[in-house]
Short mmCIF file of C-alpha atoms in Angstrom, two decimals:
data_model
loop_
_atom_site.label_atom_id
_atom_site.label_comp_id
_atom_site.label_asym_id
_atom_site.label_seq_id
_atom_site.Cartn_x
_atom_site.Cartn_y
_atom_site.Cartn_z
CA MET A 1 16.85 12.19 -21.94
CA THR A 2 16.64 12.32 -18.13
CA THR A 3 14.54 9.59 -16.57
CA CYS A 4 13.05 8.81 -13.18
CA LEU A 5 11.47 5.43 -12.39
CA GLN A 6 12.42 4.56 -15.98
CA LEU A 7 10.11 7.29 -17.35
CA ASP A 8 11.04 10.51 -19.13
CA GLU A 9 11.11 13.39 -16.64
CA THR A 10 9.72 15.87 -19.16
CA ALA A 11 6.71 13.60 -19.70
CA LEU A 12 6.36 13.09 -15.95
CA ASP A 13 6.35 16.83 -15.39
CA GLY A 14 3.65 17.27 -18.03
CA ALA A 15 1.59 14.53 -16.37
CA GLY A 16 1.79 16.16 -12.93
CA ALA A 17 3.90 13.28 -11.63
CA LEU A 18 7.50 14.45 -11.42
CA TRP A 19 7.72 15.26 -7.71
CA THR A 20 6.12 12.00 -6.61
CA ALA A 21 8.37 10.00 -8.93
CA ARG A 22 11.48 11.72 -7.62
CA GLU A 23 10.43 11.33 -4.01
CA ILE A 24 9.85 7.59 -4.39
CA ALA A 25 13.15 7.16 -6.21
CA GLN A 26 15.23 9.25 -3.78
CA GLN A 27 14.37 7.17 -0.72
CA PRO A 28 17.51 4.99 -0.50
CA ALA A 29 19.69 8.12 -0.68
CA SER A 30 17.45 9.91 1.85
CA TRP A 31 17.75 6.98 4.26
CA ARG A 32 21.54 7.18 4.09
CA ARG A 33 21.40 10.92 4.79
CA THR A 34 18.97 10.32 7.64
CA GLN A 35 21.40 7.81 9.10
CA ASP A 36 24.22 10.37 8.89
CA LEU A 37 22.06 12.99 10.58
CA LEU A 38 21.09 10.66 13.43
CA ARG A 39 24.74 9.77 13.96
CA GLN A 40 25.69 13.44 14.14
CA GLN A 41 23.02 14.02 16.77
CA ALA A 42 23.59 10.74 18.65
CA SER A 43 24.84 12.37 21.85
CA LEU A 44 21.96 14.84 21.96
CA ILE A 45 19.38 12.11 21.33
CA ALA A 46 20.92 9.74 23.87
CA GLY A 47 21.06 12.51 26.45
CA PHE A 48 17.33 13.03 26.04
CA LEU A 49 16.12 9.43 25.69
CA THR A 50 18.46 7.35 27.86
CA PRO A 51 17.24 8.69 31.25
CA LEU A 52 13.61 8.29 30.14
CA LEU A 53 14.04 4.75 28.86
CA ALA A 54 15.71 3.78 32.15
CA ARG A 55 12.36 4.34 33.88
CA PRO A 56 10.19 1.21 34.01
CA ASP A 57 7.03 3.29 34.55
CA LEU A 58 7.48 5.27 31.31
CA ARG A 59 4.63 5.20 28.80
CA ILE A 60 5.55 5.90 25.16
CA ILE A 61 2.83 7.10 22.79
CA LEU A 62 3.64 7.17 19.07
CA THR A 63 1.34 9.60 17.29
CA GLY A 64 0.58 11.41 14.07
CA ALA A 65 -2.25 11.85 11.59
CA GLY A 66 -2.83 9.74 8.48
CA SER A 67 0.38 8.21 7.17
CA SER A 68 2.25 9.68 10.15
CA ALA A 69 0.00 7.64 12.45
CA PHE A 70 0.86 4.47 10.52
CA ILE A 71 4.55 5.06 11.26
CA GLY A 72 3.75 4.57 14.92
CA GLU A 73 1.62 1.51 14.23
CA CYS A 74 4.48 -0.07 12.28
CA LEU A 75 7.03 0.66 14.98
CA ALA A 76 5.00 -0.08 18.12
CA PRO A 77 5.37 -3.91 17.98
CA LEU A 78 9.12 -3.62 17.37
CA LEU A 79 9.74 -1.07 20.13
CA LEU A 80 7.53 -2.90 22.62
CA GLN A 81 9.66 -6.00 22.19
CA GLN A 82 12.96 -4.13 22.10
CA LEU A 83 12.50 -1.62 24.92
CA ASP A 84 10.40 -3.71 27.32
CA ARG A 85 8.40 -0.58 28.01
CA ARG A 86 4.76 0.36 27.49
CA VAL A 87 4.64 1.47 23.84
CA GLU A 88 1.36 2.40 22.14
CA ALA A 89 0.45 3.89 18.77
CA ILE A 90 -2.50 6.29 19.06
CA ALA A 91 -3.36 8.64 16.20
CA THR A 92 -3.63 12.34 16.93
CA THR A 93 -7.10 12.18 15.40
CA ASP A 94 -8.10 9.89 18.29
CA LEU A 95 -6.16 11.72 20.99
CA LEU A 96 -7.76 15.01 20.01
CA SER A 97 -11.34 13.78 20.03
CA GLY A 98 -11.00 11.69 23.20
CA PRO A 99 -8.02 12.85 25.29
CA ARG A 100 -9.55 11.73 28.61
CA GLN A 101 -9.84 8.20 27.23
CA TYR A 102 -6.16 7.97 26.31
CA PHE A 103 -4.00 10.27 28.45
CA GLN A 104 -3.33 9.13 32.03
CA HIS A 105 -2.52 12.11 34.22
CA ASP A 106 -0.19 10.42 36.70
CA VAL A 107 1.70 8.20 34.24
CA PRO A 108 5.03 9.66 33.01
CA THR A 109 4.62 9.87 29.25
CA LEU A 110 6.87 10.39 26.24
CA LEU A 111 4.79 11.63 23.31
CA VAL A 112 6.54 10.91 20.00
CA SER A 113 4.98 13.03 17.25
CA PHE A 114 5.53 12.40 13.54
CA GLY A 115 4.73 15.12 11.03
CA ARG A 116 5.86 15.69 7.46
CA SER A 117 4.84 19.35 7.49
CA GLY A 118 4.47 19.60 11.25
CA GLY A 119 1.44 21.74 10.53
CA SER A 120 -1.49 19.34 10.82
CA PRO A 121 -3.91 21.06 13.20
CA GLU A 122 -4.61 17.84 15.12
CA SER A 123 -0.92 17.17 15.75
CA VAL A 124 -0.20 20.67 16.99
CA ALA A 125 -3.27 20.63 19.25
CA VAL A 126 -2.39 17.22 20.73
CA VAL A 127 1.08 18.43 21.74
CA ALA A 128 -0.57 21.22 23.71
CA LEU A 129 -3.22 18.89 25.16
CA ALA A 130 -0.56 16.46 26.38
CA GLU A 131 1.21 19.25 28.25
CA GLN A 132 -2.10 20.37 29.70
CA MET A 133 -3.35 16.97 30.83
CA LEU A 134 -0.22 15.08 31.90
CA ARG A 135 1.56 15.69 35.18
CA GLU A 136 4.86 14.69 33.56
CA CYS A 137 5.08 15.01 29.79
CA HIS A 138 8.11 14.68 27.54
CA GLN A 139 7.93 15.44 23.82
CA LEU A 140 9.94 13.97 20.93
CA VAL A 141 9.11 15.46 17.53
CA ILE A 142 10.34 13.93 14.29
CA THR A 143 9.55 16.12 11.29
CA CYS A 144 10.65 17.13 7.82
CA ASN A 145 9.83 20.84 7.95
CA GLU A 146 11.85 23.34 9.96
CA HIS A 147 9.12 25.96 9.52
CA GLY A 148 6.36 23.71 10.85
CA ASP A 149 4.57 24.47 14.11
CA LEU A 150 5.64 21.16 15.68
CA TYR A 151 9.32 21.83 15.14
CA GLN A 152 9.16 25.48 16.15
CA ARG A 153 7.14 24.70 19.28
CA CYS A 154 9.26 21.84 20.61
CA ARG A 155 12.82 22.55 19.61
CA GLU A 156 13.62 24.83 22.56
CA ARG A 157 11.00 23.83 25.13
CA PRO A 158 11.99 21.98 28.32
CA ASN A 159 11.46 18.22 28.33
CA SER A 160 11.37 18.29 24.52
CA LEU A 161 13.56 17.28 21.59
CA ALA A 162 12.89 17.98 17.92
CA ILE A 163 14.66 16.01 15.18
CA LEU A 164 14.61 17.69 11.77
CA LEU A 165 15.20 15.38 8.81
CA PRO A 166 16.97 16.25 5.52
CA ALA A 167 15.12 18.90 3.53
CA GLU A 168 14.28 16.64 0.58
CA THR A 169 12.17 14.41 2.83
CA HIS A 170 9.60 17.22 3.08
CA ASP A 171 7.76 15.78 0.08
CA ARG A 172 6.37 18.31 -2.37
CA GLY A 173 4.04 15.70 -3.85
CA PHE A 174 0.64 15.11 -2.27
CA ALA A 175 1.31 11.65 -0.85
CA MET A 176 3.83 10.92 1.88
CA THR A 177 6.58 8.72 0.44
CA SER A 178 10.14 9.63 1.44
CA SER A 179 8.80 11.46 4.49
CA PHE A 180 7.01 8.32 5.68
CA THR A 181 10.00 6.02 5.38
CA SER A 182 12.60 8.53 6.59
CA MET A 183 10.65 9.47 9.73
CA MET A 184 10.12 5.77 10.45
CA LEU A 185 13.84 5.10 10.07
CA ALA A 186 14.79 8.08 12.22
CA ALA A 187 12.54 6.97 15.07
CA TRP A 188 13.76 3.39 14.88
CA MET A 189 17.38 4.54 15.01
CA ALA A 190 16.72 7.07 17.79
CA PHE A 191 15.41 4.28 20.00
CA GLY A 192 18.39 2.10 19.09
CA GLY A 193 16.42 -0.37 17.01
CA ALA A 194 19.02 -0.54 14.29
CA ASP A 195 22.09 -0.87 16.55
CA ASP A 196 23.50 2.45 15.30
CA GLY A 197 22.03 1.71 11.88
CA THR A 198 25.26 0.73 10.14
CA PRO A 199 24.51 -2.68 8.54
CA GLU A 200 20.74 -2.39 8.32
CA VAL A 201 20.49 0.98 6.57
CA ALA A 202 23.00 -0.05 3.94
CA LEU A 203 21.11 -3.28 3.31
CA ILE A 204 17.63 -1.81 3.19
CA ALA A 205 18.83 0.96 0.87
CA ARG A 206 20.33 -1.57 -1.54
CA ALA A 207 17.21 -3.73 -1.30
CA ALA A 208 15.00 -0.77 -2.17
CA GLU A 209 17.27 0.16 -5.07
CA ASP A 210 16.86 -3.40 -6.35
CA VAL A 211 13.07 -3.10 -6.02
CA ILE A 212 13.08 0.10 -8.08
CA ASP A 213 15.42 -1.35 -10.71
CA GLN A 214 13.93 -4.83 -11.01
CA HIS A 215 10.28 -4.68 -9.95
CA ASN A 216 9.25 -1.24 -11.17
CA PRO A 217 8.49 -2.57 -14.70
CA THR A 218 6.39 -5.41 -13.26
CA LEU A 219 4.43 -3.06 -11.01
CA ARG A 220 3.93 -0.65 -13.91
CA GLU A 221 2.57 -3.50 -16.00
CA LEU A 222 0.25 -4.57 -13.16
CA ALA A 223 -0.97 -1.00 -12.81
CA ALA A 224 -1.95 -0.92 -16.48
CA LYS A 225 -4.56 -3.62 -15.75
CA SER A 226 -7.94 -2.31 -14.68
CA TYR A 227 -8.28 -4.10 -11.34
CA SER A 228 -10.99 -2.23 -9.46
CA ARG A 229 -10.10 -3.67 -6.05
CA VAL A 230 -6.69 -4.07 -4.44
CA VAL A 231 -6.04 -5.67 -1.06
CA TYR A 232 -2.84 -5.50 1.00
CA LEU A 233 -2.30 -8.06 3.77
CA GLY A 234 0.36 -8.24 6.47
CA SER A 235 0.86 -9.58 9.99
CA ASN A 236 1.68 -7.52 13.08
CA GLY A 237 3.55 -4.35 12.01
CA PHE A 238 3.01 -5.30 8.39
CA LYS A 239 -0.73 -4.76 8.91
CA ALA A 240 -0.02 -1.07 9.47
CA LEU A 241 2.25 -1.12 6.43
CA ALA A 242 -0.61 -2.67 4.46
CA CYS A 243 -2.83 0.18 5.64
CA GLU A 244 -0.27 2.72 4.40
CA ALA A 245 -0.02 0.95 1.02
CA ALA A 246 -3.80 0.97 0.69
CA LEU A 247 -3.95 4.66 1.58
CA LYS A 248 -1.32 5.50 -1.06
CA LEU A 249 -3.49 3.81 -3.68
CA LEU A 250 -6.65 5.58 -2.54
CA GLU A 251 -4.90 8.95 -2.48
CA LEU A 252 -3.10 8.73 -5.80
CA THR A 253 -6.07 7.30 -7.70
CA ASP A 254 -8.43 9.83 -6.08
CA GLY A 255 -10.54 6.97 -4.74
CA LYS A 256 -11.16 5.44 -8.16
CA VAL A 257 -9.68 2.11 -7.01
CA ILE A 258 -11.09 0.42 -3.91
CA ALA A 259 -8.16 -0.32 -1.60
CA ALA A 260 -8.39 -2.45 1.54
CA PHE A 261 -6.02 -3.94 4.10
CA ASP A 262 -6.01 -6.54 6.87
CA SER A 263 -3.88 -9.15 8.57
CA PRO A 264 -3.72 -12.64 7.03
CA LEU A 265 -5.45 -14.17 10.06
CA GLY A 266 -8.01 -11.38 10.29
CA PHE A 267 -8.87 -11.50 6.59
CA ARG A 268 -10.79 -14.76 6.96
CA HIS A 269 -13.16 -13.21 9.50
CA GLY A 270 -15.43 -11.48 7.01
CA PRO A 271 -13.20 -9.05 5.06
CA LYS A 272 -12.32 -11.84 2.63
CA THR A 273 -15.74 -11.30 1.04
CA ILE A 274 -14.24 -8.34 -0.83
CA VAL A 275 -12.42 -10.73 -3.18
CA THR A 276 -13.81 -10.90 -6.71
CA ARG A 277 -12.50 -11.80 -10.14
CA ASP A 278 -11.42 -8.18 -10.41
CA THR A 279 -9.32 -8.13 -7.22
CA LEU A 280 -5.54 -7.89 -6.97
CA ILE A 281 -4.05 -9.08 -3.66
CA PHE A 282 -0.58 -8.37 -2.28
CA VAL A 283 0.65 -10.31 0.76
CA PHE A 284 3.61 -8.95 2.77
CA ILE A 285 5.48 -12.05 3.95
CA SER A 286 7.24 -11.91 7.32
CA ASN A 287 10.76 -13.20 7.90
CA ASP A 288 9.84 -14.37 11.41
CA PRO A 289 9.61 -18.18 11.17
CA TYR A 290 6.50 -18.40 13.36
CA THR A 291 4.58 -15.50 11.81
CA ARG A 292 5.61 -16.57 8.33
CA ARG A 293 3.68 -19.84 8.68
CA TYR A 294 0.40 -17.93 9.04
CA ASP A 295 1.27 -15.67 6.10
CA LEU A 296 2.01 -18.64 3.87
CA ASP A 297 -1.12 -20.49 4.99
CA LEU A 298 -3.33 -17.67 3.75
CA LEU A 299 -1.25 -17.16 0.63
CA SER A 300 -1.82 -20.82 -0.26
CA GLU A 301 -5.51 -20.55 0.60
CA LEU A 302 -6.05 -17.48 -1.59
CA ARG A 303 -4.34 -19.17 -4.49
CA SER A 304 -6.38 -22.36 -4.01
CA ASP A 305 -9.62 -20.36 -3.82
CA ALA A 306 -8.85 -19.05 -7.34
CA LEU A 307 -11.32 -16.19 -6.80
CA ALA A 308 -8.92 -13.23 -7.05
CA ALA A 309 -7.58 -12.04 -10.37
CA ARG A 310 -4.02 -12.28 -9.04
CA VAL A 311 -2.36 -13.00 -5.70
CA ILE A 312 1.21 -11.72 -5.37
CA ALA A 313 3.57 -12.37 -2.46
CA ILE A 314 6.12 -9.72 -1.52
CA THR A 315 8.89 -11.62 0.22
CA ALA A 316 12.54 -11.53 1.23
CA GLN A 317 12.75 -15.31 1.51
CA VAL A 318 12.10 -17.58 -1.44
CA HIS A 319 10.28 -20.78 -0.54
CA ASP A 320 8.27 -23.40 -2.43
CA ALA A 321 5.06 -22.03 -0.91
CA VAL A 322 5.88 -18.65 -2.48
CA THR A 323 7.29 -19.69 -5.85
CA GLN A 324 4.29 -21.81 -6.84
CA SER A 325 2.75 -18.63 -8.22
CA GLU A 326 3.53 -14.90 -8.55
CA TYR A 327 5.87 -13.14 -6.16
CA LEU A 328 8.19 -10.14 -5.91
CA HIS A 329 11.51 -11.09 -4.36
CA VAL A 330 13.08 -8.39 -2.18
CA GLN A 331 16.76 -9.25 -2.27
CA GLN A 332 19.55 -8.58 0.26
CA LEU A 333 17.30 -9.18 3.30
CA THR A 334 16.89 -12.95 3.61
CA ARG A 335 18.07 -12.93 7.23
CA ALA A 336 16.81 -9.49 8.18
CA GLY A 337 14.33 -8.70 10.90
CA ASP A 338 10.86 -7.61 9.91
CA GLY A 339 11.61 -3.97 10.69
CA ASP A 340 14.14 -3.90 7.87
CA LEU A 341 11.55 -5.25 5.44
CA TYR A 342 9.13 -2.37 6.00
CA PHE A 343 11.19 -0.08 3.81
CA PRO A 344 11.57 -1.97 0.52
CA TYR A 345 8.11 -3.54 0.94
CA ILE A 346 6.36 -0.15 1.09
CA VAL A 347 8.31 0.99 -1.97
CA CYS A 348 6.46 -1.77 -3.86
CA GLY A 349 3.15 -0.28 -2.70
CA GLN A 350 4.25 3.25 -3.59
CA LEU A 351 5.31 2.22 -7.08
CA TYR A 352 2.06 0.40 -7.79
CA ALA A 353 -0.03 3.36 -6.58
CA PHE A 354 2.03 5.81 -8.63
CA HIS A 355 1.70 3.84 -11.86
CA ARG A 356 -1.99 3.10 -11.25
CA SER A 357 -2.61 6.82 -10.85
CA LEU A 358 -0.94 7.54 -14.17
CA SER A 359 -2.83 4.72 -15.89
CA LEU A 360 -6.09 6.39 -14.84
CA GLY A 361 -4.98 9.75 -16.19
CA ASN A 362 -4.63 11.19 -12.70
CA LYS A 363 -1.90 13.56 -11.51
CA PRO A 364 0.03 11.90 -8.67
CA ASP A 365 1.48 15.22 -7.47
CA LEU A 366 -2.01 16.69 -7.04
CA PRO A 367 -4.44 13.76 -7.26
CA SER A 368 -7.60 15.21 -5.67
CA ASN A 369 -9.64 16.41 -8.64
CA SER A 370 -12.32 17.91 -6.40
CA GLY A 371 -9.79 19.75 -4.26
CA THR A 372 -11.56 18.56 -1.12
CA VAL A 373 -8.58 16.53 0.10
CA ASN A 374 -5.38 18.47 0.68
CA ARG A 375 -1.68 17.81 1.22
CA VAL A 376 -1.95 19.40 4.69
CA VAL A 377 -5.40 18.90 6.23
CA ARG A 378 -7.65 21.93 6.34
CA GLY A 379 -10.97 22.74 7.92
CA VAL A 380 -10.33 21.23 11.37
CA THR A 381 -11.86 23.21 14.21
CA ILE A 382 -9.96 22.78 17.46
CA HIS A 383 -12.39 22.89 20.36
CA SER A 384 -11.36 23.85 23.89
CA LEU A 385 -11.35 21.04 26.44
#
């Protein structure tokens, strides 16, 4: 019997879940292949980015739609600190509807576009708008589909570079899983955030493998419970990761489970009213000593409130404030930076969403029963500016 995520592949195929299961499970291997690809193209990437990053007036916009937008939101705090340049994450869905509010004509801009398919109408339109509205525009495209419009448009244009990821990252399932994490890793490495990627990629891959081996049964058991509300919380870049985890749950359960996200500090300012006896809460715990204090404060508060059904910490560091109740320990990364933690942490969210979808009788590979939500967005009219 062949298994994936500790489930029989024949049964998964019959349940409309095989592609999503495989694409969650393949991520550590895909990250290693992505690392190899970035190393092979290191000279080309450096030749494009190094002169741009040497310019103190450069503005970097990280963009995409849906999960692709959340890649930018995760990376923006890390790159802002690392590059000492103006780095902003602005979704294509915002850039398209309000380009005059975001693009600054006389500011040299590098637009970094993420796209699994590279065919989202908003993303393709924004690339053209940027060239139309900016006096000096440079384009970096990171995509999983060589046939997509983004890749085809930018790969041979001046002032542009297109990075095509390994073919298996072009997820065939509905939800972005390996495409999300692999594009995020590729961008981080391209900007030098992983110092050539050697130690970090190996560690995060092993950490994610441990999550799949050790925590998959726990997350499957959690998913069998009928919690109607699930909240993900995280500070700084982890807030965007929490948003991605919540979206995975909404997508794969076809909206049958209410999923929300916030930062630990922001959650007290009203959103905390969502908590009921039927609410499951996950808290992404930072490794940064300062940020971690705020994460642990709210974790302790939520447990003391005793209003939620369960409160579970996802953490790389084990501490008394964590071990007093439920937690998922992400091993290998005790001393890692927060950027490293994004990858195994989101695997926890992917696994929970996958199993919750199955527990509801949904088909993770094609979860929208109405057919009104699609793998690649349809029905967008692009209006002339």
